[in-house]
């Protein structure tokens, strides 16, 4: 079965900064809730988990924004030439007779 070759998949355009910011805010809300609730001494590590999540989110924001600044703008990229198409052989409308 001859099929035309599939084109390469392009990455999705997402707003990574907003995603990371939402996660960081959720960690901050959890931290505030834990500081208000004052967990037992054996569960104090939850507080440090929230602090680590906030620090990781702040690093992620810095990294994504730095990456986006270094990326060339879409207008400055050269357009990609279309992929060469291979001809599809004609298909007979009726099966051959035996």
mmCIF file with all atom_site columns, C-alpha atoms in Angstrom:
data_model
loop_
_atom_site.group_PDB
_atom_site.id
_atom_site.type_symbol
_atom_site.label_atom_id
_atom_site.label_alt_id
_atom_site.label_comp_id
_atom_site.label_asym_id
_atom_site.label_entity_id
_atom_site.label_seq_id
_atom_site.pdbx_PDB_ins_code
_atom_site.Cartn_x
_atom_site.Cartn_y
_atom_site.Cartn_z
_atom_site.occupancy
_atom_site.B_iso_or_equiv
_atom_site.pdbx_formal_charge
_atom_site.auth_seq_id
_atom_site.auth_comp_id
_atom_site.auth_asym_id
_atom_site.auth_atom_id
_atom_site.pdbx_PDB_model_num
ATOM 1  C CA . UNK A 1 1  ? 0.000   0.000   0.000   1.00 0.00 ? 1  UNK A CA 1
ATOM 2  C CA . UNK A 1 2  ? 1.627   3.208   -1.139  1.00 0.00 ? 2  UNK A CA 1
ATOM 3  C CA . UNK A 1 3  ? 0.915   6.221   1.011   1.00 0.00 ? 3  UNK A CA 1
ATOM 4  C CA . UNK A 1 4  ? 2.338   9.684   0.904   1.00 0.00 ? 4  UNK A CA 1
ATOM 5  C CA . UNK A 1 5  ? 5.006   10.267  3.566   1.00 0.00 ? 5  UNK A CA 1
ATOM 6  C CA . UNK A 1 6  ? 3.834   11.914  6.764   1.00 0.00 ? 6  UNK A CA 1
ATOM 7  C CA . UNK A 1 7  ? 5.026   15.403  7.501   1.00 0.00 ? 7  UNK A CA 1
ATOM 8  C CA . UNK A 1 8  ? 7.149   16.051  10.562  1.00 0.00 ? 8  UNK A CA 1
ATOM 9  C CA . UNK A 1 9  ? 5.148   17.005  13.631  1.00 0.00 ? 9  UNK A CA 1
ATOM 10 C CA . UNK A 1 10 ? 5.559   20.556  14.861  1.00 0.00 ? 10 UNK A CA 1
ATOM 11 C CA . UNK A 1 11 ? 5.695   21.317  18.595  1.00 0.00 ? 11 UNK A CA 1
ATOM 12 C CA . UNK A 1 12 ? 2.602   22.814  20.188  1.00 0.00 ? 12 UNK A CA 1
ATOM 13 C CA . UNK A 1 13 ? 2.678   26.490  21.024  1.00 0.00 ? 13 UNK A CA 1
ATOM 14 C CA . UNK A 1 14 ? 2.048   26.764  24.758  1.00 0.00 ? 14 UNK A CA 1
ATOM 15 C CA . UNK A 1 15 ? 2.344   29.451  27.394  1.00 0.00 ? 15 UNK A CA 1
ATOM 16 C CA . UNK A 1 16 ? 4.961   27.828  29.615  1.00 0.00 ? 16 UNK A CA 1
ATOM 17 C CA . UNK A 1 17 ? 5.303   30.873  31.881  1.00 0.00 ? 17 UNK A CA 1
ATOM 18 C CA . UNK A 1 18 ? 1.612   30.799  32.818  1.00 0.00 ? 18 UNK A CA 1
ATOM 19 C CA . UNK A 1 19 ? 1.722   27.060  33.525  1.00 0.00 ? 19 UNK A CA 1
ATOM 20 C CA . UNK A 1 20 ? 4.755   27.386  35.785  1.00 0.00 ? 20 UNK A CA 1
ATOM 21 C CA . UNK A 1 21 ? 3.282   30.445  37.495  1.00 0.00 ? 21 UNK A CA 1
ATOM 22 C CA . UNK A 1 22 ? 0.053   28.583  38.322  1.00 0.00 ? 22 UNK A CA 1
ATOM 23 C CA . UNK A 1 23 ? 2.037   25.709  39.838  1.00 0.00 ? 23 UNK A CA 1
ATOM 24 C CA . UNK A 1 24 ? 4.179   28.082  41.890  1.00 0.00 ? 24 UNK A CA 1
ATOM 25 C CA . UNK A 1 25 ? 1.104   29.890  43.208  1.00 0.00 ? 25 UNK A CA 1
ATOM 26 C CA . UNK A 1 26 ? -0.451  26.560  44.204  1.00 0.00 ? 26 UNK A CA 1
ATOM 27 C CA . UNK A 1 27 ? 2.717   25.670  46.155  1.00 0.00 ? 27 UNK A CA 1
ATOM 28 C CA . UNK A 1 28 ? 2.554   29.082  47.860  1.00 0.00 ? 28 UNK A CA 1
ATOM 29 C CA . UNK A 1 29 ? -1.095  28.541  48.831  1.00 0.00 ? 29 UNK A CA 1
ATOM 30 C CA . UNK A 1 30 ? -0.198  25.122  50.262  1.00 0.00 ? 30 UNK A CA 1
ATOM 31 C CA . UNK A 1 31 ? 2.658   26.705  52.228  1.00 0.00 ? 31 UNK A CA 1
ATOM 32 C CA . UNK A 1 32 ? 0.382   29.366  53.718  1.00 0.00 ? 32 UNK A CA 1
ATOM 33 C CA . UNK A 1 33 ? -2.197  26.715  54.644  1.00 0.00 ? 33 UNK A CA 1
ATOM 34 C CA . UNK A 1 34 ? 0.480   24.623  56.361  1.00 0.00 ? 34 UNK A CA 1
ATOM 35 C CA . UNK A 1 35 ? 1.871   27.603  58.244  1.00 0.00 ? 35 UNK A CA 1
ATOM 36 C CA . UNK A 1 36 ? -1.622  28.409  59.508  1.00 0.00 ? 36 UNK A CA 1
ATOM 37 C CA . UNK A 1 37 ? -2.451  24.777  60.384  1.00 0.00 ? 37 UNK A CA 1
ATOM 38 C CA . UNK A 1 38 ? 0.901   24.129  62.131  1.00 0.00 ? 38 UNK A CA 1
ATOM 39 C CA . UNK A 1 39 ? 1.407   20.422  61.357  1.00 0.00 ? 39 UNK A CA 1
ATOM 40 C CA . UNK A 1 40 ? 2.788   18.008  63.952  1.00 0.00 ? 40 UNK A CA 1
ATOM 41 C CA . UNK A 1 41 ? 6.586   17.873  64.311  1.00 0.00 ? 41 UNK A CA 1
ATOM 42 C CA . UNK A 1 42 ? 6.818   14.628  62.308  1.00 0.00 ? 42 UNK A CA 1
ATOM 43 C CA . UNK A 1 43 ? 5.037   16.333  59.391  1.00 0.00 ? 43 UNK A CA 1
ATOM 44 C CA . UNK A 1 44 ? 7.075   19.554  59.285  1.00 0.00 ? 44 UNK A CA 1
ATOM 45 C CA . UNK A 1 45 ? 8.835   18.292  56.151  1.00 0.00 ? 45 UNK A CA 1
ATOM 46 C CA . UNK A 1 46 ? 5.638   19.195  54.256  1.00 0.00 ? 46 UNK A CA 1
ATOM 47 C CA . UNK A 1 47 ? 6.540   22.849  54.771  1.00 0.00 ? 47 UNK A CA 1
ATOM 48 C CA . UNK A 1 48 ? 9.954   22.303  53.197  1.00 0.00 ? 48 UNK A CA 1
ATOM 49 C CA . UNK A 1 49 ? 8.322   20.447  50.306  1.00 0.00 ? 49 UNK A CA 1
ATOM 50 C CA . UNK A 1 50 ? 6.242   23.556  49.585  1.00 0.00 ? 50 UNK A CA 1
ATOM 51 C CA . UNK A 1 51 ? 9.317   25.784  49.852  1.00 0.00 ? 51 UNK A CA 1
ATOM 52 C CA . UNK A 1 52 ? 11.132  23.514  47.402  1.00 0.00 ? 52 UNK A CA 1
ATOM 53 C CA . UNK A 1 53 ? 8.164   23.661  45.017  1.00 0.00 ? 53 UNK A CA 1
ATOM 54 C CA . UNK A 1 54 ? 8.174   27.464  45.129  1.00 0.00 ? 54 UNK A CA 1
ATOM 55 C CA . UNK A 1 55 ? 11.932  27.600  44.515  1.00 0.00 ? 55 UNK A CA 1
ATOM 56 C CA . UNK A 1 56 ? 11.631  25.161  41.630  1.00 0.00 ? 56 UNK A CA 1
ATOM 57 C CA . UNK A 1 57 ? 8.841   27.245  40.122  1.00 0.00 ? 57 UNK A CA 1
ATOM 58 C CA . UNK A 1 58 ? 10.839  30.456  40.380  1.00 0.00 ? 58 UNK A CA 1
ATOM 59 C CA . UNK A 1 59 ? 13.794  28.759  38.712  1.00 0.00 ? 59 UNK A CA 1
ATOM 60 C CA . UNK A 1 60 ? 11.468  27.447  36.007  1.00 0.00 ? 60 UNK A CA 1
ATOM 61 C CA . UNK A 1 61 ? 10.104  30.932  35.343  1.00 0.00 ? 61 UNK A CA 1
ATOM 62 C CA . UNK A 1 62 ? 13.597  32.349  35.049  1.00 0.00 ? 62 UNK A CA 1
ATOM 63 C CA . UNK A 1 63 ? 14.704  29.531  32.742  1.00 0.00 ? 63 UNK A CA 1
ATOM 64 C CA . UNK A 1 64 ? 11.668  29.681  30.419  1.00 0.00 ? 64 UNK A CA 1
ATOM 65 C CA . UNK A 1 65 ? 11.811  33.444  30.068  1.00 0.00 ? 65 UNK A CA 1
ATOM 66 C CA . UNK A 1 66 ? 15.550  33.289  29.350  1.00 0.00 ? 66 UNK A CA 1
ATOM 67 C CA . UNK A 1 67 ? 14.958  30.559  26.753  1.00 0.00 ? 67 UNK A CA 1
ATOM 68 C CA . UNK A 1 68 ? 12.197  32.565  25.074  1.00 0.00 ? 68 UNK A CA 1
ATOM 69 C CA . UNK A 1 69 ? 14.389  35.685  24.875  1.00 0.00 ? 69 UNK A CA 1
ATOM 70 C CA . UNK A 1 70 ? 17.144  33.735  23.105  1.00 0.00 ? 70 UNK A CA 1
ATOM 71 C CA . UNK A 1 71 ? 14.826  32.114  20.575  1.00 0.00 ? 71 UNK A CA 1
ATOM 72 C CA . UNK A 1 72 ? 14.633  33.815  17.190  1.00 0.00 ? 72 UNK A CA 1
ATOM 73 C CA . UNK A 1 73 ? 11.303  35.470  16.480  1.00 0.00 ? 73 UNK A CA 1
ATOM 74 C CA . UNK A 1 74 ? 8.958   33.622  14.077  1.00 0.00 ? 74 UNK A CA 1
ATOM 75 C CA . UNK A 1 75 ? 9.166   36.494  11.564  1.00 0.00 ? 75 UNK A CA 1
ATOM 76 C CA . UNK A 1 76 ? 12.959  36.166  11.275  1.00 0.00 ? 76 UNK A CA 1
ATOM 77 C CA . UNK A 1 77 ? 12.886  32.446  10.531  1.00 0.00 ? 77 UNK A CA 1
ATOM 78 C CA . UNK A 1 78 ? 13.169  31.376  6.937   1.00 0.00 ? 78 UNK A CA 1
ATOM 79 C CA . UNK A 1 79 ? 10.094  29.601  5.611   1.00 0.00 ? 79 UNK A CA 1
ATOM 80 C CA . UNK A 1 80 ? 10.623  25.889  5.194   1.00 0.00 ? 80 UNK A CA 1
ATOM 81 C CA . UNK A 1 81 ? 10.225  24.547  1.674   1.00 0.00 ? 81 UNK A CA 1
ATOM 82 C CA . UNK A 1 82 ? 7.273   22.187  1.261   1.00 0.00 ? 82 UNK A CA 1
ATOM 83 C CA . UNK A 1 83 ? 8.069   18.509  1.513   1.00 0.00 ? 83 UNK A CA 1
ATOM 84 C CA . UNK A 1 84 ? 8.397   16.789  -1.869  1.00 0.00 ? 84 UNK A CA 1
ATOM 85 C CA . UNK A 1 85 ? 5.268   14.857  -2.689  1.00 0.00 ? 85 UNK A CA 1
ATOM 86 C CA . UNK A 1 86 ? 5.523   11.425  -4.191  1.00 0.00 ? 86 UNK A CA 1
ATOM 87 C CA . UNK A 1 87 ? 2.940   10.639  -6.842  1.00 0.00 ? 87 UNK A CA 1
ATOM 88 C CA . UNK A 1 88 ? 0.279   8.173   -5.807  1.00 0.00 ? 88 UNK A CA 1
ATOM 89 C CA . UNK A 1 89 ? -0.362  5.484   -8.415  1.00 0.00 ? 89 UNK A CA 1
ATOM 90 C CA . UNK A 1 90 ? -3.882  5.476   -9.838  1.00 0.00 ? 90 UNK A CA 1
ATOM 91 C CA . UNK A 1 91 ? -6.324  3.023   -8.363  1.00 0.00 ? 91 UNK A CA 1
ATOM 92 C CA . UNK A 1 92 ? -8.583  1.057   -10.675 1.00 0.00 ? 92 UNK A CA 1
ATOM 93 C CA . UNK A 1 93 ? -12.274 1.473   -9.873  1.00 0.00 ? 93 UNK A CA 1
ATOM 94 C CA . UNK A 1 94 ? -13.042 -2.213  -10.322 1.00 0.00 ? 94 UNK A CA 1
ATOM 95 C CA . UNK A 1 95 ? -11.051 -5.256  -9.303  1.00 0.00 ? 95 UNK A CA 1
ATOM 96 C CA . UNK A 1 96 ? -9.342  -7.111  -12.139 1.00 0.00 ? 96 UNK A CA 1
ATOM 97 C CA . UNK A 1 97 ? -11.166 -10.078 -13.631 1.00 0.00 ? 97 UNK A CA 1
ATOM 98 C CA . UNK A 1 98 ? -9.666  -13.519 -13.261 1.00 0.00 ? 98 UNK A CA 1
#
